[in-house]
PDB file of C-alpha atoms and ligand atoms in Angstrom:
ATOM      1  CA  UNK A  23     -11.141   9.585  25.754  1.00 71.00           C
ATOM      2  CA  UNK A  24     -11.052  11.335  22.413  1.00 83.00           C
ATOM      3  CA  UNK A  25     -13.995  10.658  20.184  1.00 88.00           C
ATOM      4  CA  UNK A  26     -13.158  11.274  16.560  1.00 94.00           C
ATOM      5  CA  UNK A  27     -15.867  11.594  13.931  1.00 95.00           C
ATOM      6  CA  UNK A  28     -14.890  10.247  10.514  1.00 97.00           C
ATOM      7  CA  UNK A  29     -16.785  11.471   7.495  1.00 98.00           C
ATOM      8  CA  UNK A  30     -17.791   8.160   5.914  1.00 98.00           C
ATOM      9  CA  UNK A  31     -19.668   9.338   2.850  1.00 98.00           C
ATOM     10  CA  UNK A  32     -17.200   7.802   0.438  1.00 96.00           C
ATOM     11  CA  UNK A  33     -13.569   6.722   0.207  1.00 96.00           C
ATOM     12  CA  UNK A  34     -10.917   5.438   2.623  1.00 95.00           C
ATOM     13  CA  UNK A  35     -12.630   6.024   5.967  1.00 98.00           C
ATOM     14  CA  UNK A  36     -12.188   2.481   7.349  1.00 98.00           C
ATOM     15  CA  UNK A  37      -8.384   2.766   7.317  1.00 97.00           C
ATOM     16  CA  UNK A  38      -8.520   5.957   9.390  1.00 98.00           C
ATOM     17  CA  UNK A  39     -10.883   4.250  11.801  1.00 98.00           C
ATOM     18  CA  UNK A  40      -8.513   1.301  12.276  1.00 98.00           C
ATOM     19  CA  UNK A  41      -5.527   3.546  12.879  1.00 97.00           C
ATOM     20  CA  UNK A  42      -7.319   5.803  15.358  1.00 97.00           C
ATOM     21  CA  UNK A  43      -8.717   2.812  17.236  1.00 96.00           C
ATOM     22  CA  UNK A  44      -5.217   1.375  17.416  1.00 96.00           C
ATOM     23  CA  UNK A  45      -4.180   4.619  19.104  1.00 96.00           C
ATOM     24  CA  UNK A  46      -6.956   4.238  21.642  1.00 95.00           C
ATOM     25  CA  UNK A  47      -9.386   6.818  20.297  1.00 94.00           C
ATOM     26  CA  UNK A  48     -13.093   6.171  20.008  1.00 92.00           C
ATOM     27  CA  UNK A  49     -14.396   6.640  16.480  1.00 94.00           C
ATOM     28  CA  UNK A  50     -17.788   7.424  15.046  1.00 93.00           C
ATOM     29  CA  UNK A  51     -18.645   7.094  11.355  1.00 96.00           C
ATOM     30  CA  UNK A  52     -20.731   9.938   9.939  1.00 96.00           C
ATOM     31  CA  UNK A  53     -22.866   8.880   6.992  1.00 97.00           C
ATOM     32  CA  UNK A  54     -25.716  11.358   7.226  1.00 97.00           C
ATOM     33  CA  UNK A  55     -27.139  14.299   9.145  1.00 94.00           C
ATOM     34  CA  UNK A  56     -28.692  12.057  11.757  1.00 93.00           C
ATOM     35  CA  UNK A  57     -25.282  10.567  12.605  1.00 92.00           C
ATOM     36  CA  UNK A  58     -23.828  14.057  12.730  1.00 92.00           C
ATOM     37  CA  UNK A  59     -26.537  15.407  15.014  1.00 89.00           C
ATOM     38  CA  UNK A  60     -26.040  12.464  17.338  1.00 84.00           C
ATOM     39  CA  UNK A  61     -22.396  13.362  17.821  1.00 78.00           C
ATOM     40  CA  UNK A  62     -22.297  17.120  17.926  1.00 72.00           C
ATOM     41  CA  UNK A  63     -19.109  18.779  19.199  1.00 65.00           C
ATOM     42  CA  UNK A  64     -18.136  18.038  22.784  1.00 60.00           C
ATOM     43  CA  UNK A  65     -20.226  20.106  25.132  1.00 57.00           C
ATOM     44  CA  UNK A  66     -20.188  20.616  28.881  1.00 51.00           C
ATOM     45  CA  UNK A  67     -21.398  17.061  29.393  1.00 55.00           C
ATOM     46  CA  UNK A  68     -18.407  15.672  27.524  1.00 52.00           C
ATOM     47  CA  UNK A  69     -20.402  13.792  24.895  1.00 58.00           C
ATOM     48  CA  UNK A  70     -19.892  14.406  21.234  1.00 68.00           C
ATOM     49  CA  UNK A  71     -16.869  14.602  19.040  1.00 77.00           C
ATOM     50  CA  UNK A  72     -13.540  16.237  19.675  1.00 89.00           C
ATOM     51  CA  UNK A  73     -12.159  15.970  16.159  1.00 94.00           C
ATOM     52  CA  UNK A  74     -13.153  15.231  12.583  1.00 96.00           C
ATOM     53  CA  UNK A  75     -11.414  13.259   9.819  1.00 98.00           C
ATOM     54  CA  UNK A  76     -12.202  13.826   6.151  1.00 98.00           C
ATOM     55  CA  UNK A  77     -10.686  10.850   4.300  1.00 98.00           C
ATOM     56  CA  UNK A  78      -9.334  10.355   0.820  1.00 97.00           C
ATOM     57  CA  UNK A  79     -11.577   9.242  -1.983  1.00 96.00           C
ATOM     58  CA  UNK A  80     -12.995  11.288  -4.786  1.00 96.00           C
ATOM     59  CA  UNK A  81     -13.674  14.901  -3.972  1.00 97.00           C
ATOM     60  CA  UNK A  82     -16.330  15.440  -6.671  1.00 97.00           C
ATOM     61  CA  UNK A  83     -18.363  12.514  -5.355  1.00 98.00           C
ATOM     62  CA  UNK A  84     -17.755  13.509  -1.733  1.00 98.00           C
ATOM     63  CA  UNK A  85     -18.888  17.050  -2.484  1.00 98.00           C
ATOM     64  CA  UNK A  86     -22.105  15.809  -4.090  1.00 98.00           C
ATOM     65  CA  UNK A  87     -22.927  13.544  -1.155  1.00 98.00           C
ATOM     66  CA  UNK A  88     -22.073  16.117   1.530  1.00 98.00           C
ATOM     67  CA  UNK A  89     -24.578  18.471  -0.125  1.00 98.00           C
ATOM     68  CA  UNK A  90     -27.220  15.774  -0.701  1.00 98.00           C
ATOM     69  CA  UNK A  91     -27.003  14.797   2.974  1.00 98.00           C
ATOM     70  CA  UNK A  92     -27.292  18.455   4.083  1.00 97.00           C
ATOM     71  CA  UNK A  93     -23.937  18.126   5.842  1.00 97.00           C
ATOM     72  CA  UNK A  94     -22.105  20.885   3.974  1.00 98.00           C
ATOM     73  CA  UNK A  95     -23.075  23.794   6.245  1.00 96.00           C
ATOM     74  CA  UNK A  96     -22.901  21.992   9.605  1.00 95.00           C
ATOM     75  CA  UNK A  97     -19.473  20.548   8.795  1.00 96.00           C
ATOM     76  CA  UNK A  98     -18.209  23.890   7.517  1.00 97.00           C
ATOM     77  CA  UNK A  99     -19.449  25.793  10.572  1.00 94.00           C
ATOM     78  CA  UNK A 100     -17.997  23.246  12.965  1.00 93.00           C
ATOM     79  CA  UNK A 101     -14.564  23.506  11.345  1.00 95.00           C
ATOM     80  CA  UNK A 102     -14.722  27.297  11.358  1.00 95.00           C
ATOM     81  CA  UNK A 103     -15.665  27.233  15.038  1.00 91.00           C
ATOM     82  CA  UNK A 104     -12.330  25.512  15.793  1.00 92.00           C
ATOM     83  CA  UNK A 105     -12.965  21.749  15.803  1.00 92.00           C
ATOM     84  CA  UNK A 106      -9.679  19.957  14.958  1.00 95.00           C
ATOM     85  CA  UNK A 107      -9.981  18.486  11.465  1.00 97.00           C
ATOM     86  CA  UNK A 108      -7.645  16.190   9.530  1.00 98.00           C
ATOM     87  CA  UNK A 109      -8.103  16.011   5.749  1.00 98.00           C
ATOM     88  CA  UNK A 110      -6.179  13.490   3.649  1.00 98.00           C
ATOM     89  CA  UNK A 111      -5.965  13.660  -0.137  1.00 97.00           C
ATOM     90  CA  UNK A 112      -9.561  14.233  -1.306  1.00 98.00           C
ATOM     91  CA  UNK A 113     -10.162  15.398   2.288  1.00 98.00           C
ATOM     92  CA  UNK A 114      -7.505  18.062   1.732  1.00 98.00           C
ATOM     93  CA  UNK A 115      -9.284  19.153  -1.445  1.00 98.00           C
ATOM     94  CA  UNK A 116     -12.554  19.368   0.511  1.00 98.00           C
ATOM     95  CA  UNK A 117     -11.117  22.130   2.710  1.00 98.00           C
ATOM     96  CA  UNK A 118      -9.921  24.409  -0.094  1.00 98.00           C
ATOM     97  CA  UNK A 119     -11.540  27.508  -1.539  1.00 95.00           C
ATOM     98  CA  UNK A 120     -13.542  25.652  -4.195  1.00 94.00           C
ATOM     99  CA  UNK A 121     -15.147  23.313  -1.663  1.00 97.00           C
ATOM    100  CA  UNK A 122     -15.828  23.825   2.067  1.00 98.00           C
ATOM    101  CA  UNK A 123     -13.611  26.912   1.891  1.00 98.00           C
ATOM    102  CA  UNK A 124     -12.290  26.755   5.454  1.00 98.00           C
ATOM    103  CA  UNK A 125      -8.561  26.780   4.653  1.00 98.00           C
ATOM    104  CA  UNK A 126      -6.533  29.432   2.837  1.00 98.00           C
ATOM    105  CA  UNK A 127      -4.856  27.107   0.367  1.00 98.00           C
ATOM    106  CA  UNK A 128      -4.906  26.743  -3.383  1.00 97.00           C
ATOM    107  CA  UNK A 129      -4.990  23.096  -4.426  1.00 97.00           C
ATOM    108  CA  UNK A 130      -4.204  21.378  -7.709  1.00 95.00           C
ATOM    109  CA  UNK A 131      -6.162  18.161  -8.123  1.00 94.00           C
ATOM    110  CA  UNK A 132      -4.658  15.061  -9.764  1.00 91.00           C
ATOM    111  CA  UNK A 133      -1.516  17.127  -9.797  1.00 89.00           C
ATOM    112  CA  UNK A 134       0.957  14.419 -10.725  1.00 84.00           C
ATOM    113  CA  UNK A 135      -0.716  13.336 -13.960  1.00 76.00           C
ATOM    114  CA  UNK A 136      -1.763   9.829 -14.926  1.00 67.00           C
ATOM    115  CA  UNK A 137       1.628   8.131 -15.064  1.00 62.00           C
ATOM    116  CA  UNK A 138       2.928   9.427 -11.756  1.00 62.00           C
ATOM    117  CA  UNK A 139      -0.502   9.489 -10.173  1.00 73.00           C
ATOM    118  CA  UNK A 140       0.433   7.000  -7.495  1.00 89.00           C
ATOM    119  CA  UNK A 141       3.789   6.664  -5.785  1.00 93.00           C
ATOM    120  CA  UNK A 142       5.430   6.032  -2.457  1.00 95.00           C
ATOM    121  CA  UNK A 143       8.255   7.958  -0.831  1.00 97.00           C
ATOM    122  CA  UNK A 144       9.750   8.745   2.550  1.00 98.00           C
ATOM    123  CA  UNK A 145      10.096  12.400   3.296  1.00 98.00           C
ATOM    124  CA  UNK A 146      10.525  14.903   6.096  1.00 98.00           C
ATOM    125  CA  UNK A 147       7.460  16.049   8.038  1.00 98.00           C
ATOM    126  CA  UNK A 148       8.029  19.061  10.247  1.00 98.00           C
ATOM    127  CA  UNK A 149       8.244  18.183  13.935  1.00 97.00           C
ATOM    128  CA  UNK A 150       8.057  14.427  13.259  1.00 98.00           C
ATOM    129  CA  UNK A 151      10.947  13.523  10.926  1.00 98.00           C
ATOM    130  CA  UNK A 152      10.980  11.244   7.873  1.00 98.00           C
ATOM    131  CA  UNK A 153       7.595   9.545   7.356  1.00 98.00           C
ATOM    132  CA  UNK A 154       6.344   7.107   4.708  1.00 98.00           C
ATOM    133  CA  UNK A 155       4.049   8.800   2.209  1.00 98.00           C
ATOM    134  CA  UNK A 156       1.683   7.027  -0.163  1.00 97.00           C
ATOM    135  CA  UNK A 157       0.227   9.215  -2.899  1.00 96.00           C
ATOM    136  CA  UNK A 158      -2.805   8.022  -4.897  1.00 95.00           C
ATOM    137  CA  UNK A 159      -3.938  10.304  -7.720  1.00 93.00           C
ATOM    138  CA  UNK A 160      -2.965  12.971  -5.268  1.00 95.00           C
ATOM    139  CA  UNK A 161      -3.327  16.718  -5.227  1.00 96.00           C
ATOM    140  CA  UNK A 162      -0.664  19.097  -4.016  1.00 96.00           C
ATOM    141  CA  UNK A 163      -0.953  22.546  -2.517  1.00 98.00           C
ATOM    142  CA  UNK A 164       0.049  25.199  -5.050  1.00 97.00           C
ATOM    143  CA  UNK A 165       0.095  28.101  -2.632  1.00 97.00           C
ATOM    144  CA  UNK A 166      -0.801  29.005   0.932  1.00 97.00           C
ATOM    145  CA  UNK A 167      -1.743  32.279   2.613  1.00 96.00           C
ATOM    146  CA  UNK A 168      -0.115  33.761   5.700  1.00 94.00           C
ATOM    147  CA  UNK A 169      -1.226  31.793   8.695  1.00 94.00           C
ATOM    148  CA  UNK A 170      -0.807  28.446   6.981  1.00 98.00           C
ATOM    149  CA  UNK A 171       2.211  26.484   8.154  1.00 98.00           C
ATOM    150  CA  UNK A 172       3.888  24.260   5.574  1.00 98.00           C
ATOM    151  CA  UNK A 173       4.695  20.872   7.162  1.00 98.00           C
ATOM    152  CA  UNK A 174       6.112  18.931   4.254  1.00 98.00           C
ATOM    153  CA  UNK A 175       7.433  19.554   0.757  1.00 98.00           C
ATOM    154  CA  UNK A 176       8.098  16.768  -1.780  1.00 96.00           C
ATOM    155  CA  UNK A 177       9.786  17.575  -5.095  1.00 93.00           C
ATOM    156  CA  UNK A 178       9.171  21.267  -4.552  1.00 95.00           C
ATOM    157  CA  UNK A 179       5.438  20.832  -3.905  1.00 96.00           C
ATOM    158  CA  UNK A 180       3.626  21.342  -0.610  1.00 98.00           C
ATOM    159  CA  UNK A 181       2.099  18.037   0.507  1.00 98.00           C
ATOM    160  CA  UNK A 182       1.200  18.780   4.142  1.00 98.00           C
ATOM    161  CA  UNK A 183       0.117  21.926   5.954  1.00 98.00           C
ATOM    162  CA  UNK A 184      -1.664  23.219   9.014  1.00 98.00           C
ATOM    163  CA  UNK A 185      -3.788  26.273   9.622  1.00 97.00           C
ATOM    164  CA  UNK A 186      -4.727  26.396  13.289  1.00 96.00           C
ATOM    165  CA  UNK A 187      -7.158  23.537  13.897  1.00 96.00           C
ATOM    166  CA  UNK A 188      -6.888  22.249  10.318  1.00 97.00           C
ATOM    167  CA  UNK A 189      -4.298  19.628   9.332  1.00 98.00           C
ATOM    168  CA  UNK A 190      -4.011  18.324   5.766  1.00 98.00           C
ATOM    169  CA  UNK A 191      -1.865  15.842   3.876  1.00 98.00           C
ATOM    170  CA  UNK A 192      -1.903  15.147   0.134  1.00 98.00           C
ATOM    171  CA  UNK A 193      -0.793  11.580   0.902  1.00 97.00           C
ATOM    172  CA  UNK A 194      -2.462   8.783   2.892  1.00 98.00           C
ATOM    173  CA  UNK A 195      -0.861   8.240   6.332  1.00 98.00           C
ATOM    174  CA  UNK A 196      -3.715   5.853   7.179  1.00 97.00           C
ATOM    175  CA  UNK A 197      -2.348   3.389   4.589  1.00 96.00           C
ATOM    176  CA  UNK A 198       1.122   3.059   6.088  1.00 95.00           C
ATOM    177  CA  UNK A 199       2.023   1.509   9.418  1.00 90.00           C
ATOM    178  CA  UNK A 200       3.413   4.746  10.799  1.00 97.00           C
ATOM    179  CA  UNK A 201       0.942   6.258  13.267  1.00 98.00           C
ATOM    180  CA  UNK A 202       2.813   9.458  14.110  1.00 98.00           C
ATOM    181  CA  UNK A 203       0.752  11.857  12.003  1.00 98.00           C
ATOM    182  CA  UNK A 204      -2.468  10.486  13.505  1.00 98.00           C
ATOM    183  CA  UNK A 205      -0.879  10.835  16.942  1.00 97.00           C
ATOM    184  CA  UNK A 206      -0.056  14.417  16.114  1.00 97.00           C
ATOM    185  CA  UNK A 207      -3.682  14.983  15.080  1.00 97.00           C
ATOM    186  CA  UNK A 208      -4.887  13.503  18.371  1.00 95.00           C
ATOM    187  CA  UNK A 209      -2.464  15.787  20.202  1.00 94.00           C
ATOM    188  CA  UNK A 210      -4.227  18.733  18.543  1.00 94.00           C
ATOM    189  CA  UNK A 211      -7.259  17.739  20.629  1.00 89.00           C
ATOM    190  CA  UNK A 212      -5.204  18.086  23.767  1.00 75.00           C
ATOM    191  CA  UNK A 213      -4.866  14.341  24.196  1.00 49.00           C
ATOM    192  CA  UNK A 214      -1.137  14.040  24.729  1.00 36.00           C
TER     193      UNK A 214
HETATM  194  N1  LIG B  28      -8.006  12.306  -7.166  1.00 52.85           N
HETATM  195  C1  LIG B  28      -8.925  12.451  -6.078  1.00 52.85           C
HETATM  196  C2  LIG B  28      -9.703  13.749  -6.167  1.00 52.85           C
HETATM  197  O1  LIG B  28      -9.405  14.561  -6.967  1.00 52.85           O
HETATM  198  C3  LIG B  28      -8.215  12.355  -4.749  1.00 52.85           C
HETATM  199  C4  LIG B  28      -7.524  11.038  -4.627  1.00 52.85           C
HETATM  200  C5  LIG B  28      -7.440  10.486  -3.234  1.00 52.85           C
HETATM  201  O2  LIG B  28      -8.125  10.925  -2.300  1.00 52.85           O
HETATM  202  N2  LIG B  28      -6.668   9.457  -3.076  1.00 52.85           N
HETATM  203  O3  LIG B  28     -10.621  13.932  -5.434  1.00 52.85           O
END
């Protein structure tokens, strides 16, 4: 069974946990270095985590806590070593060049301004089809480097992308009933 670690420093981690559990995955909440060390990447014995979720929330706060808890380097190295990671909203921001710097994307925070900060739409997601998308004070991806696959564009802005083991959405799939993006993430761990 897949065991997915969810960074639970701040933000909407519980909703990811519920959705992944619904899909039959085991989940582990990571609040500090001790939690992290207890669930290191899957080794020969099969214990540990096979994927990592970085939820939405507030990236400035999340950044401060990830440093305070001495999780910045271990998380960064684990992602760079190929662990599948799924970042939503603030979690997307956490992977960009100004933060963990594991993904070759340029992100604009709070990109839709105050008035349009939060909205809901249904739009095409590559390989899946139309999916519900809830945006909450969301970023979008301004530009991507070669090697980053664009998975969804809304109003001319990139809102989902993948670079190898790293999957990001500017919206919150954990808040809608549609589980297909989480299923896709689980499939990145070789589950399906
Ligand atoms: N506005 C937040 C930030 O800049 C992200 C919002 C979210 O995760 N829903 O970090």
